[in-house]
XYZ file of C-alpha atoms in Angstrom:
607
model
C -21.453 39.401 -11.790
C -18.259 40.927 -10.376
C -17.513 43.134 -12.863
C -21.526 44.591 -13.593
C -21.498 45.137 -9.353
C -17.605 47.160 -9.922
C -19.118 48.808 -13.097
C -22.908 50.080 -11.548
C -21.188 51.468 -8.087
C -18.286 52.722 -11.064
C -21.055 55.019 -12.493
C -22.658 56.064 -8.806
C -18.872 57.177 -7.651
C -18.659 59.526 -10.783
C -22.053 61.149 -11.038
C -22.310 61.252 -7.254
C -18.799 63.197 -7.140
C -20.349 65.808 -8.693
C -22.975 66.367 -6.008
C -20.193 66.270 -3.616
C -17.711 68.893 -5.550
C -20.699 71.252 -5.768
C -21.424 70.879 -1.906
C -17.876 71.398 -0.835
C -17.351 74.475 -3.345
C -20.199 75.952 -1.739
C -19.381 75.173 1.620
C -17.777 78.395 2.946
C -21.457 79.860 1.903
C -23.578 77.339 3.507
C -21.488 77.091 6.668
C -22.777 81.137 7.227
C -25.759 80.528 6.018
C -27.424 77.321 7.885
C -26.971 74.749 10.859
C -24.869 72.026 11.053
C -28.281 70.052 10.928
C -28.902 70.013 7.349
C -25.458 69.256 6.670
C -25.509 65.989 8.725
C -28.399 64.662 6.959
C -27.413 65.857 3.164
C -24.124 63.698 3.835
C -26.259 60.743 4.912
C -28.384 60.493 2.076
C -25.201 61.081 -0.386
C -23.744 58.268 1.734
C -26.679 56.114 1.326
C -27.259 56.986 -2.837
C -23.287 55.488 -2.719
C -23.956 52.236 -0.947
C -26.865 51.050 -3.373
C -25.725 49.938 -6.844
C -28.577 50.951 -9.219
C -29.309 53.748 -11.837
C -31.880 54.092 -14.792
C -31.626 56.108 -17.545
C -33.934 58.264 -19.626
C -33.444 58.727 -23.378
C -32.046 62.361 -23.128
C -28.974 62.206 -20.555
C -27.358 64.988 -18.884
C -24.897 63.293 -18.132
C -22.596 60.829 -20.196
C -20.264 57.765 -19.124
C -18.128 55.875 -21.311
C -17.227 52.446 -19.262
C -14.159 51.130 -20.987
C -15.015 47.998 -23.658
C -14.430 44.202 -23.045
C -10.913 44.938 -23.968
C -7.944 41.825 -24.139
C -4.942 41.851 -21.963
C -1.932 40.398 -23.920
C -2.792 38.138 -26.950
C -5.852 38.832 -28.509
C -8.067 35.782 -29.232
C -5.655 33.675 -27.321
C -6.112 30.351 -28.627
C -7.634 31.239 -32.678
C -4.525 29.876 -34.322
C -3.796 26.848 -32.284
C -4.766 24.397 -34.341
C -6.768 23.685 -37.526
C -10.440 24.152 -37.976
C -12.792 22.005 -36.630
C -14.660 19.825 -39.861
C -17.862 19.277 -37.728
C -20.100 21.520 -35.862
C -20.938 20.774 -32.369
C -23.814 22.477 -33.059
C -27.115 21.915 -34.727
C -28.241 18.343 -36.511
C -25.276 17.018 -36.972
C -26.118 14.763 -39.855
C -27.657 17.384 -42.050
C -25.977 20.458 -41.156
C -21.981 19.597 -41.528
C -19.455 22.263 -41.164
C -16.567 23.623 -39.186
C -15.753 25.592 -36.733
C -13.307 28.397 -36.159
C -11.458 28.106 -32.791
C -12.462 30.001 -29.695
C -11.297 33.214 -28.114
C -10.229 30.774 -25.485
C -10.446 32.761 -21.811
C -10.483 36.422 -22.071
C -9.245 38.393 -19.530
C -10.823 41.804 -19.790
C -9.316 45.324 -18.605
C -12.637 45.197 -16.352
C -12.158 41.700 -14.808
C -9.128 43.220 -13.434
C -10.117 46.493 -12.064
C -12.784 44.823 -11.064
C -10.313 41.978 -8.833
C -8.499 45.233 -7.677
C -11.442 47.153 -6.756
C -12.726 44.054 -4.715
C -8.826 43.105 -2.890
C -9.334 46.734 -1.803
C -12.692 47.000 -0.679
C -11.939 43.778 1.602
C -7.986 45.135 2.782
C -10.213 48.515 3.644
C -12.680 46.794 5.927
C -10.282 44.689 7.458
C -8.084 46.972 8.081
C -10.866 49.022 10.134
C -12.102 46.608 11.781
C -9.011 44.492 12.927
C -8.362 47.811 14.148
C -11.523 48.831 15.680
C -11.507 45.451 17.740
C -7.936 45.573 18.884
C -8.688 49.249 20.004
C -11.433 48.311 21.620
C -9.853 45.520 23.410
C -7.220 47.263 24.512
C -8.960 49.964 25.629
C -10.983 47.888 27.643
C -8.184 45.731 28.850
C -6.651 48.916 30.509
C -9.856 50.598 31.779
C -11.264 50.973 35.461
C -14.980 52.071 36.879
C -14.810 55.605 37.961
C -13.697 55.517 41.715
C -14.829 59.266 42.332
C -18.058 59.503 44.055
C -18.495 63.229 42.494
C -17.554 62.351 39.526
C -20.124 59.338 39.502
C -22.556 61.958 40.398
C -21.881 64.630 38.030
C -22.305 62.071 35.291
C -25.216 60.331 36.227
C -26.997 63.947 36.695
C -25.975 64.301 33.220
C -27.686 60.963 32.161
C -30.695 62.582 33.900
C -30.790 65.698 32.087
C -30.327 64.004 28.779
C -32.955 61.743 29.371
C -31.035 58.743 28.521
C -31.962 56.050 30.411
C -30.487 53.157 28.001
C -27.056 51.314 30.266
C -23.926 53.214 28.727
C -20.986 52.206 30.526
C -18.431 55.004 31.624
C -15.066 53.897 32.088
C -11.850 55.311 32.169
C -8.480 54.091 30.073
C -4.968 55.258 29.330
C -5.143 54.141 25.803
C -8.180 56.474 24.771
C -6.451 59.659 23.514
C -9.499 62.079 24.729
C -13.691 61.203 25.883
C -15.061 58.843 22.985
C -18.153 56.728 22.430
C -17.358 53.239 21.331
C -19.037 50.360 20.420
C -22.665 49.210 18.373
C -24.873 47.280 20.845
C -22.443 47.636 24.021
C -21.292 51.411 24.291
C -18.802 52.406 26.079
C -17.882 55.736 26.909
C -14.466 55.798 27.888
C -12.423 58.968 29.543
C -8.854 59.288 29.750
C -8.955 60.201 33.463
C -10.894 61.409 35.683
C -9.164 64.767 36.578
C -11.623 67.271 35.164
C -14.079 69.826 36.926
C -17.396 69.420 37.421
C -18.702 71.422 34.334
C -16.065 70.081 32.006
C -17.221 66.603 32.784
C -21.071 67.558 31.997
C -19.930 68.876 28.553
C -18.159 65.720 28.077
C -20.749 63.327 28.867
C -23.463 66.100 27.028
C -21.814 65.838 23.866
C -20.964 61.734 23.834
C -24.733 60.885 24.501
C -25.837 63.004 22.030
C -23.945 60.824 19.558
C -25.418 58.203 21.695
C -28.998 59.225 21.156
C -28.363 59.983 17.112
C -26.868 56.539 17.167
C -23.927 58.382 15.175
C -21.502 55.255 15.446
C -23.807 53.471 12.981
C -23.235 56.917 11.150
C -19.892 56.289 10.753
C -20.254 52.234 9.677
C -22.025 53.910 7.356
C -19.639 56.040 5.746
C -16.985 53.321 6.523
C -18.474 50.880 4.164
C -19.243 53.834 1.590
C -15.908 54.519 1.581
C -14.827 51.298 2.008
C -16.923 50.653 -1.928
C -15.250 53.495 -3.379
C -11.742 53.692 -1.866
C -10.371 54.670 -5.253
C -12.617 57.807 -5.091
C -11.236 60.866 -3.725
C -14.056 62.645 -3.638
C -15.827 59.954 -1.330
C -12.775 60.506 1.037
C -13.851 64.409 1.019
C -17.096 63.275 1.611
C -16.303 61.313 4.813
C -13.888 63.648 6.313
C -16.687 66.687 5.884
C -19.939 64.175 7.073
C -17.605 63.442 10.199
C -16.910 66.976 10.878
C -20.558 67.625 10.466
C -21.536 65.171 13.151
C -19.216 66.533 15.496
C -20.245 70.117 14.619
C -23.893 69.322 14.868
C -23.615 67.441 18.329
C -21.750 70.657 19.352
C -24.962 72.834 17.947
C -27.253 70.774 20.045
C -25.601 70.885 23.292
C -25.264 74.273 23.182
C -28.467 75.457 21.549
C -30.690 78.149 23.945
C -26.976 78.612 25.947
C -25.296 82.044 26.230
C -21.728 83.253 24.684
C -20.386 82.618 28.064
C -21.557 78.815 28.234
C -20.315 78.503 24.698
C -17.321 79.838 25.944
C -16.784 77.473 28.398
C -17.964 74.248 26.216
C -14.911 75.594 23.780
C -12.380 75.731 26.697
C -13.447 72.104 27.944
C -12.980 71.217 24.585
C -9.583 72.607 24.543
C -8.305 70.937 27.521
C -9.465 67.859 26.563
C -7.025 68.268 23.145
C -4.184 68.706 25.803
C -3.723 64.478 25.951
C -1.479 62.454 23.915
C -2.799 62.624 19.936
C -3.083 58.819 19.175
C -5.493 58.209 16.311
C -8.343 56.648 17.428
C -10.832 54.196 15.444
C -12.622 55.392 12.654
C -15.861 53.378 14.519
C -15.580 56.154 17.851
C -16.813 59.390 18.284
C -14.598 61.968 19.790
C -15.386 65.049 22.154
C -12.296 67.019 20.894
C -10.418 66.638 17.231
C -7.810 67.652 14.691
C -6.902 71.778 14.776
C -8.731 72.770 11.505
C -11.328 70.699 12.680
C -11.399 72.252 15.648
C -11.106 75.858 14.763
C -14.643 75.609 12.631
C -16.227 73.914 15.529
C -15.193 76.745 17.862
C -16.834 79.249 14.916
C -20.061 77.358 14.744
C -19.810 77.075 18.573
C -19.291 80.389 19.093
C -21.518 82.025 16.566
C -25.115 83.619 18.038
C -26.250 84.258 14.508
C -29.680 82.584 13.692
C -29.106 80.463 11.012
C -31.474 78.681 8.155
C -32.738 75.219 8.618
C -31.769 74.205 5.168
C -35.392 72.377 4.078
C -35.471 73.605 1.105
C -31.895 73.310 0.089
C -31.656 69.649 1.155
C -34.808 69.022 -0.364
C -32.884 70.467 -3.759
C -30.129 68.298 -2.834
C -32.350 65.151 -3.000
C -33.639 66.456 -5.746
C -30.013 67.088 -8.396
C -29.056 63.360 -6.915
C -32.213 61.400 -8.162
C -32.095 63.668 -11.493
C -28.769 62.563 -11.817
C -29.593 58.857 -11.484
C -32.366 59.375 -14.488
C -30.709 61.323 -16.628
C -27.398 59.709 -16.492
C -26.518 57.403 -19.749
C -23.757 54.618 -19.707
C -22.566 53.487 -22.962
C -20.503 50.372 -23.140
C -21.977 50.191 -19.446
C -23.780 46.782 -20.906
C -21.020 45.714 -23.587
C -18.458 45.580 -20.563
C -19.615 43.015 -18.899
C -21.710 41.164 -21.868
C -20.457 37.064 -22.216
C -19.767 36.423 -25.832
C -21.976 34.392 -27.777
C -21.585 31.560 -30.184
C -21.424 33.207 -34.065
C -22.238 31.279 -36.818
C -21.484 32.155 -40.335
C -23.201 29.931 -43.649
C -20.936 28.463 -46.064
C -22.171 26.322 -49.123
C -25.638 25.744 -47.247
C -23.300 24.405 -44.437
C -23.345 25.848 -41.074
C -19.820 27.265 -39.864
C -19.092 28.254 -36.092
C -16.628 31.681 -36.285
C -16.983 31.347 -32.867
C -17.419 28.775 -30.198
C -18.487 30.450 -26.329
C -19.245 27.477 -25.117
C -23.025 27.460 -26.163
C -25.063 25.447 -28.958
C -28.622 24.534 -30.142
C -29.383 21.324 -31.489
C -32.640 19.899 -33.329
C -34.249 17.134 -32.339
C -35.867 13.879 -34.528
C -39.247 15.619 -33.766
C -37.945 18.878 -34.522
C -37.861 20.568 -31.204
C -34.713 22.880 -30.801
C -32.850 23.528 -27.771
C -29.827 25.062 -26.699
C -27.177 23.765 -24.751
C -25.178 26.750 -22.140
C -21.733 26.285 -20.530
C -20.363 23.187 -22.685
C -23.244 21.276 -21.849
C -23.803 21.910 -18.153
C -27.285 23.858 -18.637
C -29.925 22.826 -21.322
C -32.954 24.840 -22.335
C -36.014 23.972 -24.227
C -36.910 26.325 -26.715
C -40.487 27.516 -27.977
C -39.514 26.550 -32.065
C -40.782 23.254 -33.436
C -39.598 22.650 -37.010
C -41.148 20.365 -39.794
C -38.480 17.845 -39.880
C -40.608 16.290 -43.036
C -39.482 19.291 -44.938
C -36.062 19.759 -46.609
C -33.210 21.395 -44.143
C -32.879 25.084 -46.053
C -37.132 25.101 -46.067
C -37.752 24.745 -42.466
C -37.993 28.296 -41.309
C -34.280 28.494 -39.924
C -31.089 29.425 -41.237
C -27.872 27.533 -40.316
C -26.096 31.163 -39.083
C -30.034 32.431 -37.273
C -28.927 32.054 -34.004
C -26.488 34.091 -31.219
C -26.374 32.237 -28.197
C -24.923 33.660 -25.441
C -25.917 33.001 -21.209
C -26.811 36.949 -21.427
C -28.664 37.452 -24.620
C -30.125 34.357 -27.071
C -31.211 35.001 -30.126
C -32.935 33.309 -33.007
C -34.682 34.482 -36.230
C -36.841 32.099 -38.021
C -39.969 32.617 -40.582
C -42.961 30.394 -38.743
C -44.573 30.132 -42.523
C -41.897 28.663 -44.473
C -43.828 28.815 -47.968
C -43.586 32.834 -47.168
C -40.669 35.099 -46.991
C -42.229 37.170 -44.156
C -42.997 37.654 -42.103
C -39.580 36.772 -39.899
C -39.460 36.295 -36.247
C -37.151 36.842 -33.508
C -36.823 34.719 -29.911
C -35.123 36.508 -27.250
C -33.830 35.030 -23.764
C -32.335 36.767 -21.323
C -31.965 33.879 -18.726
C -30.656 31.311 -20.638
C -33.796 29.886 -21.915
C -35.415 29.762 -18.948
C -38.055 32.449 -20.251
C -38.877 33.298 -24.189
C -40.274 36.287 -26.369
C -41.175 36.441 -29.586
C -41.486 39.649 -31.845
C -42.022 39.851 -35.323
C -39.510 41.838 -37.182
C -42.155 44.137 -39.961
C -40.433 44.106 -43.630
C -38.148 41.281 -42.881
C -38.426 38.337 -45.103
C -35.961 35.656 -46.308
C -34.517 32.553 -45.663
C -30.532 33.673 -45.382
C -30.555 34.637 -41.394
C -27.817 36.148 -39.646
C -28.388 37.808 -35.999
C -25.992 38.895 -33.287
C -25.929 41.223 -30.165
C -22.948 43.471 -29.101
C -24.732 44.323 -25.718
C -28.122 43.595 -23.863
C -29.686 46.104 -25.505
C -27.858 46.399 -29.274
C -28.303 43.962 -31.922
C -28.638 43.430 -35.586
C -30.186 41.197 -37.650
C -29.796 40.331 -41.763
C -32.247 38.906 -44.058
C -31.518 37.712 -47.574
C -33.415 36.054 -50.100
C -32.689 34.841 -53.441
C -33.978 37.192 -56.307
C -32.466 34.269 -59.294
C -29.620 32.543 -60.002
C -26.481 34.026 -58.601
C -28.497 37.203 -56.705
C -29.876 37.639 -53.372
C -31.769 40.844 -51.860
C -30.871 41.314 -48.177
C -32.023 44.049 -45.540
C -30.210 44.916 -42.282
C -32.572 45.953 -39.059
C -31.027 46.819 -35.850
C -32.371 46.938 -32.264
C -31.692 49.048 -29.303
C -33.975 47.928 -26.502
C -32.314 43.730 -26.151
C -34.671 42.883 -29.109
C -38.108 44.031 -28.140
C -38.539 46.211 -31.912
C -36.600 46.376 -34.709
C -35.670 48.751 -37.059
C -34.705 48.460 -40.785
C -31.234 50.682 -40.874
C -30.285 49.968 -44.858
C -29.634 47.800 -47.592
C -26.759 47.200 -49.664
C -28.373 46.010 -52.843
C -27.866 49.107 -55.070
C -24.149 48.237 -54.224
C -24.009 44.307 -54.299
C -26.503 41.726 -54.179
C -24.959 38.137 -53.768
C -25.674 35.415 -51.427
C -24.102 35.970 -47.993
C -21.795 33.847 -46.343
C -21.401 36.098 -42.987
C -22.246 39.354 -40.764
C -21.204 40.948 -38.452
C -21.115 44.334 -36.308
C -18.700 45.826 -34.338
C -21.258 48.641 -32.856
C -24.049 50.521 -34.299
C -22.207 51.957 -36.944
C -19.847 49.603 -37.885
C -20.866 46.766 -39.894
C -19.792 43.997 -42.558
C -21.609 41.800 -44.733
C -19.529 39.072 -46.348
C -20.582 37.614 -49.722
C -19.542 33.873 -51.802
C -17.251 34.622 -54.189
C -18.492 35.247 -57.393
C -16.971 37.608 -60.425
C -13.373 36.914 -59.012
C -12.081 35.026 -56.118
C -12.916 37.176 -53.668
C -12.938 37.454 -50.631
C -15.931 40.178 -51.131
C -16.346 42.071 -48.416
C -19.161 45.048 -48.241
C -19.181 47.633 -44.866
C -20.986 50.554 -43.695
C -19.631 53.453 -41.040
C -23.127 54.967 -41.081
C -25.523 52.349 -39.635
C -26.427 50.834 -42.985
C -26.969 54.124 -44.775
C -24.471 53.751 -47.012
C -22.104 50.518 -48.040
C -18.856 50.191 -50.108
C -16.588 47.164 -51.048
C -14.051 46.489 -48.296
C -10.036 46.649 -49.402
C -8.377 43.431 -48.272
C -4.698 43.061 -48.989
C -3.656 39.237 -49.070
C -0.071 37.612 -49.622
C -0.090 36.525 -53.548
C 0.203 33.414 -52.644
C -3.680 32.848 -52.072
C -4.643 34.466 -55.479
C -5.751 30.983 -57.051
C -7.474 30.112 -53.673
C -10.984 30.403 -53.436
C -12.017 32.877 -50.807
C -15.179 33.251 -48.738
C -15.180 35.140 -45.259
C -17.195 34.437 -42.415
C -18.561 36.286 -39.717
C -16.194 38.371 -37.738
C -16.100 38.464 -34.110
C -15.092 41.234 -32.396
C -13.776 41.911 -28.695
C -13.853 45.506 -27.732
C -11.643 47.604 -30.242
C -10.255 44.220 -31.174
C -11.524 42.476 -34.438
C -10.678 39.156 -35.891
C -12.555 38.349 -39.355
C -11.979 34.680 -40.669
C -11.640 33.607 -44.054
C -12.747 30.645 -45.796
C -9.839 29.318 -48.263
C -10.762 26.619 -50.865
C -8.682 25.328 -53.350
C -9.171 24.941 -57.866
C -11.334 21.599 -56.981
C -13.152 23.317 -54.359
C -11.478 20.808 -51.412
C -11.292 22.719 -48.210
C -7.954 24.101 -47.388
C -8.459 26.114 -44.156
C -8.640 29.236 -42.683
C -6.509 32.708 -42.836
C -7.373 36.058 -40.675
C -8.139 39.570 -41.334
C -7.335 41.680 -37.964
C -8.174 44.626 -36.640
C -7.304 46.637 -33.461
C -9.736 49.996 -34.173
C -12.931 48.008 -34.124
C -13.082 47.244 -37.647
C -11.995 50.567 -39.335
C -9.235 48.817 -40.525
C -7.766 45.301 -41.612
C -4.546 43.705 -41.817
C -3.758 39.826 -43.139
C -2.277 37.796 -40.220
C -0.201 34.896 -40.988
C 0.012 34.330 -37.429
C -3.494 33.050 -36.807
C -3.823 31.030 -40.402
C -5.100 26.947 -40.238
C -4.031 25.667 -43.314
C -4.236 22.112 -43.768
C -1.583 22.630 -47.010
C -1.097 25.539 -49.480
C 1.700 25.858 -52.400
């Protein structure tokens, strides 16, 4: 959960930067061109596009993000060569389908789950930070204020409350720890002044500009871009962002209190403004507006301030700012965006008409007397009915399932089963999203078979295999692939011009990349067929093993991959066909290549 919250605002911060690089490159233009007004609110809607984590995405993208994959920290597969397989499945009936398991990928601790902790320890150091400091500033500040004594001064300001039309209780006090006149506070303002030494008309500029911030409610402004900043403090750009929507505010309070006025009141609103910069610079809380500011703050105020030129509104150009962010939320595509934070499911593999977990996540189905299945999430913890009723009258390979049918994961379950089990086809596939909680069923046109293998690599991308025998010794089987979580499926190639055996495993690493592993048959294998084009093409995989397992009997199982990472198991069985163990194929450029690693072999005995 974490990690998709750190990955969606992830996407946001980088196709929102863009908006803001194109606003501040054309800044110097759009400063000459229109008010301060338009500005304002075209930060305020890119600040509120930033707080809210969601995007969609058309087919044709403009723009394209690459989130980094579910990539290991340290020891890949941590835990696969700890001990010896497993001779029973946890999984399935356990009297008629016997097997073993490969060990888990034990915890993985992805590049993600980290930025993601980092990102999150930051967001909360920002906002405490800010607020720790906002409260001790206001507390202070308070703690050393005083009512205004003067009974001119009291006038001057309440004749300003009059002509402002503000009528709402803001309290004026003054303080020595306020560095120059500031709003502060949310539901209790509190305008503070440093002192109460200034002249009449300095003092209505003062308490002019504050309750216009007052009136805009410009403090919840700033919470705003406090928090937005606060969700994407690793973003420069969102620091640029905040800087320029705080000048705006300023500049556009400015614009209102002088608006109708002549160059000699602007004049004098600049030089009240200037005196008020003469007190001590102490940095104030972000949560506080301030009547004066920083110097190149300060010398475009006095420009806007000054200027008598009649400037645009803006409409139409914030209108067209609205406009590029929403197209930017449509057309932007994430790849890997899914993949990055997708759990890992349980992967089965078929071996001798026995069922063989490659990988244990935790999850399981079993079959009950009455034929029922059901699936079992988190070791047990959650349980889920599923829609499939077998014949349990009927023999165990002529049910309708296949030992190696099934992907369970708690983000994407999968099974593939033929409802008619007299027919090869046509095959159908259950997909949950919700761990079991809800089911649907689509029937996968052209598939037909009783040798099932599915999997998912994402939410969205998945692949299925279907094999079924064609004689003695020979098997046809068809790979389909789906890109929409498994609501249509696509037949992407065959290998049978190439090599038609019975399978034992499959297995993809992404679209493109894909294995198919085969019983041993001509030699001792192991016989390994993959494509790089999305089934279009397939060719016999080159596996390089220590000489020492040439009079073993070698059939692989499905490979499991983790990001780039890729560890393919191998089934080793001796001249009487007794179980030996297992030895590894790895890979660290998702699947492109192989290496034999004695590390992670669980041999029971070998000469």
């Amino acid at each position: 959960m974490l990690t998709r919250l750190f990955t969606d605002f992830l996407i946001i911060s980088v196709t929102t930067s863009l908006v803001i690089l194109g606003l501040k490159l054309a800044s110097p233009l759009l400063h000459k061109s229109y008010t301060a007004r338009w500005k304002y609110w075209v930060w305020m809607i890119v600040a509120i596009r930033l707080l809210f984590p969601f995007h969609f995405s058309f087919a044709t993208s403009l723009v394209q993000i690459n989130v980094p994959e579910y990539t290991m920290i340290g020891t890949v597969f941590q835990g696969g060569a700890s001990s010896n397989a497993q001779e029973n499945s946890p999984v399935a009936t356990q009297n008629e389908l016997p097997g073993h398991a490969v060990e888990p990928l034990s915890h993985m601790l992805s590049v993600l789950d980290i930025l993601s902790f980092i990102w999150t320890s930051g967001l909360v150091l920002f906002l405490l930070y800010h607020f720790i400091g906002y409260f001790l500033f206001r507390k202070q500040a308070l703690r050393w204020s005083s009512p205004i004594l003067d009974q001119s001064v009291t006038a001057t300001i309440e004749q300003a409350f009059k002509e402002m039309n503000v009528t709402s209780s803001v309290t004026v006090l003054t303080s020595e720890k306020v560095p120059n006149p500031m709003l502060v506070g949310f539901l209790k303002p509190v305008l503070f002044l440093p002192h109460e030494n200034y002249t009449d008309e300095e003092l209505e500029f003062i308490v002019k500009h504050e309750l216009v911030h007052f009136k805009r409610f410009d403090i919840g402004y700033k919470l705003l871009l406090l928090i937005v900043q606060a969700i994407h403090w690793f973003n420069p750009f969102v620091w640029l962002m905040v800087r320029e929507a705080g000048r705006e505010i300023e500049m556009y309070c400015d614009e209102t209190v002088v608006r109708g006025q002549s160059l000699t009141y602007r004049k004098r609103y600049c030089e009240a403004i200037l005196s008020a910069m003469q007190d001590k610079p102490i940095r104030p809380s972000a949560l506080s507006t301030n009547f004066a500011g920083g110097k190149h703050t300060m010398k475009q105020r006095f420009k806007s301030i000054l200027s008598m030129k009649k400037k645009r509104s803006g409409l139409t150009l914030f209108c067209t700012v609205i406009l590029t962010l929403s197209m930017l939320a449509a057309f932007t595509n994430v790849t890997n965006g899914s993949s990055a934070s997708f759990k890992p499911g349980t992967i089965y593999s078929s071996l001798d008409g026995k069922q063989v977990v490659s990988y244990d996540a935790g999850n399981s189905y079993s079959i009950h007397a009455e034929g029922n299945v059901s699936i079992s999430y988190r070791n047990g913890e959650v349980t889920a009915q599923t829609p499939l009723k077998v014949d349990m009258t009927r023999e165990s390979w002529n049910r309708g399932i296949s030992e190696s049918g099934f992907f369970i994961s708690e983000d994407k379950t999968a099974i593939v089963y033929n409802p008619q089990p007299d027919k090869l086809s046509p095959l159908h596939v259950l997909i949950s999203d919700d761990m079991g909680k809800t089911w649907n069923d689509t029937t996968v046109q052209g598939a037909r078979g009783n040798e099932l293998f599915i999997g998912f690599t994402s939410k969205n991308d998945g692949w299925m295999v279907s094999g079924h025998s064609r004689g003695v010794g020979s098997a046809l089987n068809n790979v389909f692939q789906t890109s929409d979580g498994g609501k249509t499926w696509e037949e992407v190639g065959d290998p049978n011009d190439v090599y038609s055996e019975h399978l034992t495993a499959a297995g993809f690493a992404n679209k493109d990349i894909g294995f198919l592993g085969f019983r041993y048959y001509s030699d001792y294998g192991p016989v390994i067929y993959w494509t790089k084009d999305r089934g279009q093409s397939w060719a016999r995989l080159p596996v390089s093993l220590p000489e020492k397992f040439d009079e073993y009997r070698k059939n692989p199982l499905s490979p499991i991959f983790n990001g780039k990472e890729g560890l393919f198991p191998i089934a080793v069985k001796d001249q009487e066909l007794e179980d030996i163990g297992t030895i590894y194929l790895t890979s660290k450029d998702g699947g492109l290549t192989w290496v034999y690693d004695e590390s992670y072999d669980k041999l029971k005995s070998h000469k």
